[in-house]
């Protein structure tokens, strides 16, 4: 069975876009691949400067994935920082990466173009990401189109290491380009934590409802026929309740069905999907001991794979 690896940054409370665009598609890979999902807490340090918030987000993310159906018996769920071997590999890879490759990194270039003074951590993070992937003999990395560059860098450095030190040292991973939908937020733009247009996943139903009622729509009257195409309310409904999407489309087209009605139907559909998961999330989030035990058990198993990789790398480069 091939290995698939996904990193999750614990920087925010997941929104509906994360659920439909990342969590659901990732969980659907479990039957086909040996799956490893790690919480990228060291990556979060490039932006999070609040220790208590980071501690909280790590558990928020773990509880979210478990509540959404991750089975820790089938998927290794662990914290990046519980496998310190990742730094050893980061260093070895850094010695093979050209600074020019890192200078071309999207995140680094974006920070420069915003006039910021990026940290060395942000500059180097593609090296840490390559180590995250290569440490676990990963065959497949599910990614969005915008992440192609990082995987190319990972493949490049793995091939370089194998070329110099021996072909069997590292597994060279392949990208699995995500077919996941792009989920739009309340303003019609891509849902994003930084834009304030997110529909919350596990906030109380009242807040969920308020957020859905704030979705921008056109301004036809109640009796007017309305076009489903291009409407955020309809698009979201089609993602959450695809079997009933045609029905909503017809109701909109025939008039007498307002955007308020459509939003109410969307709220009901989302609540039916995530309400039970919210209850599971709240129960899991409250039991921190149990959450930490799951993460540690995952790390123990992940570390066995990591140790074997590091042994191969050490011996290949001449540090045994
Ligand atoms: P982020 O919240 O930006 O760190 O994204 C985490 C994951 O959620 C990534 O795999 C994204 O592709 C996915 N994601 C984030 N926002 C959306 C969105 N609006 N639509 C679909 N997927 C998303």
Short mmCIF file of C-alpha atoms and ligand atoms in Angstrom, two decimals:
data_model
loop_
_atom_site.label_atom_id
_atom_site.label_comp_id
_atom_site.label_asym_id
_atom_site.label_seq_id
_atom_site.Cartn_x
_atom_site.Cartn_y
_atom_site.Cartn_z
CA UNK A 1 0.00 0.00 0.00
CA UNK A 2 1.38 3.43 -0.93
CA UNK A 3 1.87 6.10 1.73
CA UNK A 4 0.07 9.43 1.59
CA UNK A 5 1.04 12.31 3.85
CA UNK A 6 -0.78 15.54 4.73
CA UNK A 7 0.35 18.38 6.98
CA UNK A 8 -2.15 20.56 8.80
CA UNK A 9 -1.09 23.94 10.11
CA UNK A 10 -2.56 24.64 13.56
CA UNK A 11 -3.04 28.35 13.01
CA UNK A 12 -6.79 28.80 13.11
CA UNK A 13 -10.11 27.20 13.84
CA UNK A 14 -11.08 25.30 10.67
CA UNK A 15 -13.89 26.78 8.54
CA UNK A 16 -16.33 25.16 6.11
CA UNK A 17 -13.81 25.66 3.26
CA UNK A 18 -11.23 23.60 5.12
CA UNK A 19 -13.83 20.91 5.76
CA UNK A 20 -15.07 20.60 2.16
CA UNK A 21 -11.74 21.43 0.49
CA UNK A 22 -9.26 19.59 2.69
CA UNK A 23 -10.67 17.43 5.50
CA UNK A 24 -13.31 15.46 3.53
CA UNK A 25 -11.03 14.77 0.53
CA UNK A 26 -8.16 13.73 2.82
CA UNK A 27 -10.35 11.33 4.78
CA UNK A 28 -11.52 9.72 1.55
CA UNK A 29 -7.94 8.52 0.85
CA UNK A 30 -7.86 6.16 3.82
CA UNK A 31 -9.08 3.09 1.92
CA UNK A 32 -6.50 3.46 -0.82
CA UNK A 33 -3.39 4.60 1.07
CA UNK A 34 -1.50 4.23 4.30
CA UNK A 35 -2.26 7.72 5.62
CA UNK A 36 -0.17 9.93 7.85
CA UNK A 37 -1.61 13.27 9.01
CA UNK A 38 0.63 15.48 11.06
CA UNK A 39 -0.08 18.73 12.85
CA UNK A 40 2.60 21.10 11.61
CA UNK A 41 3.26 22.98 14.84
CA UNK A 42 6.83 24.00 13.96
CA UNK A 43 5.55 25.48 10.69
CA UNK A 44 2.99 27.46 12.68
CA UNK A 45 5.85 29.22 14.48
CA UNK A 46 6.49 31.29 11.34
CA UNK A 47 3.30 33.18 12.19
CA UNK A 48 1.98 32.27 15.66
CA UNK A 49 3.74 34.06 18.52
CA UNK A 50 1.36 33.14 21.31
CA UNK A 51 2.27 29.90 23.11
CA UNK A 52 -1.14 29.40 24.71
CA UNK A 53 -2.90 29.97 21.40
CA UNK A 54 -0.63 27.45 19.66
CA UNK A 55 -1.22 24.82 22.37
CA UNK A 56 -4.95 25.37 21.95
CA UNK A 57 -4.90 25.23 18.14
CA UNK A 58 -2.95 21.97 18.12
CA UNK A 59 -5.73 20.35 20.13
CA UNK A 60 -8.46 22.16 18.13
CA UNK A 61 -7.07 20.67 14.93
CA UNK A 62 -6.64 17.18 16.37
CA UNK A 63 -10.20 17.20 17.77
CA UNK A 64 -11.58 18.56 14.47
CA UNK A 65 -10.08 15.79 12.36
CA UNK A 66 -11.12 13.10 14.83
CA UNK A 67 -14.66 14.50 15.00
CA UNK A 68 -14.83 14.57 11.20
CA UNK A 69 -14.13 10.85 11.10
CA UNK A 70 -10.36 10.30 11.27
CA UNK A 71 -9.83 6.86 12.77
CA UNK A 72 -6.49 6.86 14.65
CA UNK A 73 -6.31 3.06 14.26
CA UNK A 74 -6.10 3.50 10.49
CA UNK A 75 -4.39 6.88 10.14
CA UNK A 76 -1.31 8.04 12.02
CA UNK A 77 -2.23 11.38 13.56
CA UNK A 78 0.71 13.07 15.26
CA UNK A 79 2.43 16.34 16.01
CA UNK A 80 5.37 17.30 13.84
CA UNK A 81 7.32 18.31 16.96
CA UNK A 82 7.02 14.81 18.48
CA UNK A 83 9.40 13.51 15.80
CA UNK A 84 12.57 15.60 16.21
CA UNK A 85 14.35 13.54 13.54
CA UNK A 86 12.73 15.97 11.11
CA UNK A 87 15.38 18.59 11.99
CA UNK A 88 18.26 16.26 11.27
CA UNK A 89 16.89 15.61 7.82
CA UNK A 90 16.13 19.33 7.32
CA UNK A 91 19.82 20.09 7.83
CA UNK A 92 21.04 17.43 5.44
CA UNK A 93 18.56 18.64 2.80
CA UNK A 94 19.50 22.30 3.41
CA UNK A 95 23.07 21.43 2.49
CA UNK A 96 21.82 20.21 -0.89
CA UNK A 97 19.36 23.02 -1.62
CA UNK A 98 20.46 26.15 -3.45
CA UNK A 99 19.55 29.43 -1.75
CA UNK A 100 18.13 30.51 -5.14
CA UNK A 101 15.50 27.77 -4.84
CA UNK A 102 14.43 29.12 -1.46
CA UNK A 103 14.48 32.70 -2.74
CA UNK A 104 11.92 31.70 -5.34
CA UNK A 105 9.56 30.32 -2.65
CA UNK A 106 6.03 31.77 -2.93
CA UNK A 107 5.58 32.54 0.76
CA UNK A 108 8.97 34.25 0.99
CA UNK A 109 8.44 36.27 -2.20
CA UNK A 110 4.92 37.28 -1.14
CA UNK A 111 6.22 38.55 2.21
CA UNK A 112 8.92 40.57 0.44
CA UNK A 113 6.40 42.04 -2.00
CA UNK A 114 4.26 43.17 0.95
CA UNK A 115 7.30 45.09 2.19
CA UNK A 116 7.77 42.76 5.16
CA UNK A 117 11.09 41.55 6.46
CA UNK A 118 10.56 37.76 6.45
CA UNK A 119 12.16 35.59 9.12
CA UNK A 120 14.81 32.99 8.30
CA UNK A 121 12.14 30.47 9.33
CA UNK A 122 9.85 31.60 6.52
CA UNK A 123 12.79 31.52 4.11
CA UNK A 124 13.81 28.00 5.13
CA UNK A 125 10.40 26.46 5.55
CA UNK A 126 10.40 24.65 2.18
CA UNK A 127 13.40 22.68 3.52
CA UNK A 128 11.46 21.71 6.63
CA UNK A 129 8.50 20.79 4.46
CA UNK A 130 10.69 18.61 2.25
CA UNK A 131 11.98 16.86 5.38
CA UNK A 132 8.40 16.36 6.63
CA UNK A 133 7.58 14.53 3.42
CA UNK A 134 10.80 12.57 2.87
CA UNK A 135 11.12 11.40 6.47
CA UNK A 136 8.13 9.06 6.16
CA UNK A 137 8.89 7.36 2.80
CA UNK A 138 5.91 9.24 1.35
CA UNK A 139 4.77 8.11 -2.10
CA UNK A 140 1.89 10.54 -2.58
CA UNK A 141 1.28 14.09 -1.35
CA UNK A 142 -2.26 15.41 -1.98
CA UNK A 143 -1.87 19.11 -2.80
CA UNK A 144 -3.73 22.02 -4.31
CA UNK A 145 -2.46 23.45 -7.60
CA UNK A 146 -0.92 26.37 -5.70
CA UNK A 147 1.41 24.02 -3.79
CA UNK A 148 3.03 22.42 -6.83
CA UNK A 149 6.20 24.43 -6.37
CA UNK A 150 6.96 23.05 -2.92
CA UNK A 151 6.53 19.49 -4.01
CA UNK A 152 8.80 20.11 -6.99
CA UNK A 153 11.46 21.35 -4.59
CA UNK A 154 11.00 18.25 -2.42
CA UNK A 155 11.31 15.92 -5.40
CA UNK A 156 14.32 17.84 -6.65
CA UNK A 157 16.26 17.64 -3.40
CA UNK A 158 15.37 13.96 -2.91
CA UNK A 159 16.62 13.11 -6.39
CA UNK A 160 19.77 15.13 -5.80
CA UNK A 161 20.48 13.30 -2.55
CA UNK A 162 19.83 9.93 -4.20
CA UNK A 163 22.03 10.87 -7.14
CA UNK A 164 24.95 11.83 -4.93
CA UNK A 165 24.63 9.23 -2.18
CA UNK A 166 22.76 6.28 -3.61
CA UNK A 167 19.42 5.65 -5.24
CA UNK A 168 17.76 3.80 -2.39
CA UNK A 169 18.22 6.48 0.24
CA UNK A 170 14.98 8.44 -0.12
CA UNK A 171 11.59 7.73 -1.68
CA UNK A 172 10.82 10.40 -4.31
CA UNK A 173 7.18 11.44 -3.80
CA UNK A 174 4.54 12.22 -6.42
CA UNK A 175 1.90 14.96 -6.24
CA UNK A 176 -1.75 14.02 -6.17
CA UNK A 177 -3.40 17.19 -7.44
CA UNK A 178 -6.58 17.83 -5.52
CA UNK A 179 -9.91 17.77 -7.33
CA UNK A 180 -11.50 19.37 -4.26
CA UNK A 181 -13.86 22.27 -4.93
CA UNK A 182 -12.98 25.86 -4.19
CA UNK A 183 -15.36 26.98 -1.48
CA UNK A 184 -16.54 30.61 -1.55
CA UNK A 185 -17.07 32.65 1.58
CA UNK A 186 -19.85 35.01 2.64
CA UNK A 187 -18.55 37.77 0.31
CA UNK A 188 -18.40 35.44 -2.71
CA UNK A 189 -14.56 35.34 -2.69
CA UNK A 190 -12.52 32.24 -1.79
CA UNK A 191 -13.27 31.43 1.85
CA UNK A 192 -10.21 32.33 3.85
CA UNK A 193 -9.36 32.81 7.51
CA UNK A 194 -7.61 36.10 6.74
CA UNK A 195 -10.53 37.66 4.82
CA UNK A 196 -13.14 37.43 7.57
CA UNK A 197 -15.54 35.70 5.12
CA UNK A 198 -15.42 32.25 6.73
CA UNK A 199 -18.39 30.11 7.66
CA UNK A 200 -17.40 28.53 10.97
CA UNK A 201 -17.31 24.78 11.32
CA UNK A 202 -17.82 24.18 15.01
CA UNK A 203 -19.13 27.45 16.42
CA UNK A 204 -22.62 27.26 18.04
CA UNK A 205 -25.57 26.97 15.57
CA UNK A 206 -26.58 30.60 16.28
CA UNK A 207 -23.25 31.87 14.96
CA UNK A 208 -23.40 29.52 12.00
CA UNK A 209 -26.85 30.84 11.13
CA UNK A 210 -25.75 34.46 11.46
CA UNK A 211 -22.80 33.81 9.17
CA UNK A 212 -25.00 32.13 6.54
CA UNK A 213 -27.54 34.96 6.69
CA UNK A 214 -24.71 37.41 5.93
CA UNK A 215 -23.88 35.79 2.55
CA UNK A 216 -24.07 38.38 -0.22
CA UNK A 217 -26.84 37.86 -2.77
CA UNK A 218 -28.43 39.80 -5.61
CA UNK A 219 -31.41 41.98 -4.71
CA UNK A 220 -34.44 40.62 -6.59
CA UNK A 221 -37.80 40.67 -4.82
CA UNK A 222 -39.34 37.58 -3.26
CA UNK A 223 -41.58 36.83 -6.25
CA UNK A 224 -38.87 37.31 -8.90
CA UNK A 225 -37.26 34.30 -10.56
CA UNK A 226 -33.59 33.99 -9.60
CA UNK A 227 -30.56 32.39 -11.21
CA UNK A 228 -28.80 29.69 -9.22
CA UNK A 229 -25.66 30.05 -11.35
CA UNK A 230 -23.12 32.38 -9.80
CA UNK A 231 -24.91 32.47 -6.45
CA UNK A 232 -22.76 31.66 -3.42
CA UNK A 233 -25.79 30.36 -1.49
CA UNK A 234 -26.61 27.90 -4.24
CA UNK A 235 -22.98 26.86 -4.80
CA UNK A 236 -22.55 26.07 -1.11
CA UNK A 237 -25.84 24.19 -1.05
CA UNK A 238 -24.73 22.11 -4.05
CA UNK A 239 -21.54 21.17 -2.17
CA UNK A 240 -23.26 20.27 1.08
CA UNK A 241 -26.49 18.72 -0.28
CA UNK A 242 -25.75 17.74 -3.92
CA UNK A 243 -28.76 15.41 -4.07
CA UNK A 244 -31.12 18.33 -3.43
CA UNK A 245 -29.32 21.01 -5.47
CA UNK A 246 -31.59 20.66 -8.50
CA UNK A 247 -34.62 21.20 -6.30
CA UNK A 248 -33.21 24.50 -4.99
CA UNK A 249 -32.33 25.56 -8.52
CA UNK A 250 -35.92 24.97 -9.67
CA UNK A 251 -37.40 26.80 -6.67
CA UNK A 252 -35.16 29.81 -7.36
CA UNK A 253 -36.09 29.81 -11.05
CA UNK A 254 -39.83 29.64 -10.45
CA UNK A 255 -40.06 32.67 -8.11
CA UNK A 256 -41.81 33.01 -4.76
CA UNK A 257 -38.68 31.65 -3.10
CA UNK A 258 -36.45 34.36 -1.67
CA UNK A 259 -32.75 34.38 -0.85
CA UNK A 260 -33.77 34.28 2.81
CA UNK A 261 -35.54 30.95 2.16
CA UNK A 262 -32.50 29.64 0.31
CA UNK A 263 -30.22 30.67 3.15
CA UNK A 264 -32.49 28.95 5.66
CA UNK A 265 -32.34 25.75 3.57
CA UNK A 266 -28.55 26.08 3.37
CA UNK A 267 -28.34 26.51 7.14
CA UNK A 268 -30.45 23.39 7.68
CA UNK A 269 -28.29 21.38 5.26
CA UNK A 270 -25.00 22.48 6.85
CA UNK A 271 -26.36 21.92 10.34
CA UNK A 272 -27.50 18.40 9.39
CA UNK A 273 -23.99 17.66 8.10
CA UNK A 274 -21.90 19.19 10.87
CA UNK A 275 -24.20 19.29 13.90
CA UNK A 276 -23.38 15.72 15.03
CA UNK A 277 -19.68 16.35 14.32
CA UNK A 278 -19.80 19.50 16.45
CA UNK A 279 -21.06 17.47 19.41
CA UNK A 280 -18.24 14.95 18.90
CA UNK A 281 -15.74 17.81 18.55
CA UNK A 282 -16.80 19.46 21.81
CA UNK A 283 -16.57 16.16 23.70
CA UNK A 284 -13.12 15.38 22.31
CA UNK A 285 -11.79 18.89 22.73
CA UNK A 286 -12.76 18.79 26.40
CA UNK A 287 -10.77 15.58 27.01
CA UNK A 288 -7.23 16.86 26.51
CA UNK A 289 -5.62 13.81 28.12
CA UNK A 290 -7.27 11.51 25.62
CA UNK A 291 -6.36 13.81 22.71
CA UNK A 292 -2.72 13.95 23.78
CA UNK A 293 -2.66 10.16 24.19
CA UNK A 294 -3.89 9.72 20.61
CA UNK A 295 -1.26 12.15 19.31
CA UNK A 296 1.54 10.43 21.27
CA UNK A 297 0.51 6.97 20.07
CA UNK A 298 0.59 8.28 16.48
CA UNK A 299 3.99 9.86 17.05
CA UNK A 300 5.45 6.60 18.43
CA UNK A 301 4.56 4.81 15.22
CA UNK A 302 5.61 7.69 12.95
CA UNK A 303 8.93 7.88 14.75
CA UNK A 304 9.76 4.29 13.90
CA UNK A 305 9.52 5.13 10.21
CA UNK A 306 11.48 8.35 10.75
CA UNK A 307 14.32 6.58 12.59
CA UNK A 308 14.77 4.07 9.79
CA UNK A 309 14.95 6.90 7.23
CA UNK A 310 17.47 8.86 9.29
CA UNK A 311 19.64 5.76 9.67
CA UNK A 312 19.68 5.34 5.89
CA UNK A 313 20.49 9.01 5.36
CA UNK A 314 23.23 9.06 8.01
CA UNK A 315 24.86 6.02 6.62
CA UNK A 316 24.58 7.32 3.03
CA UNK A 317 26.20 10.69 3.83
CA UNK A 318 28.91 9.23 6.05
CA UNK A 319 27.66 10.16 9.52
CA UNK A 320 27.02 6.86 11.22
P1 LIG B 1 -5.61 27.12 5.13
O1 LIG B 1 -6.80 27.31 6.02
O2 LIG B 1 -5.48 28.22 4.13
O3 LIG B 1 -4.34 26.83 5.90
O4 LIG B 1 -5.90 25.82 4.23
C1 LIG B 1 -5.86 24.51 4.74
C2 LIG B 1 -6.43 23.57 3.71
O5 LIG B 1 -7.80 23.87 3.46
C3 LIG B 1 -5.72 23.62 2.35
O6 LIG B 1 -5.55 22.30 1.89
C4 LIG B 1 -6.67 24.35 1.45
O7 LIG B 1 -6.60 23.88 0.14
C5 LIG B 1 -8.03 24.06 2.07
N1 LIG B 1 -8.86 25.26 1.89
C6 LIG B 1 -8.72 26.43 2.53
N2 LIG B 1 -9.65 27.33 2.11
C7 LIG B 1 -10.38 26.69 1.16
C8 LIG B 1 -11.47 27.07 0.33
N3 LIG B 1 -12.01 28.30 0.39
N4 LIG B 1 -11.96 26.17 -0.55
C9 LIG B 1 -11.43 24.93 -0.63
N5 LIG B 1 -10.41 24.50 0.13
C10 LIG B 1 -9.87 25.36 1.01
#
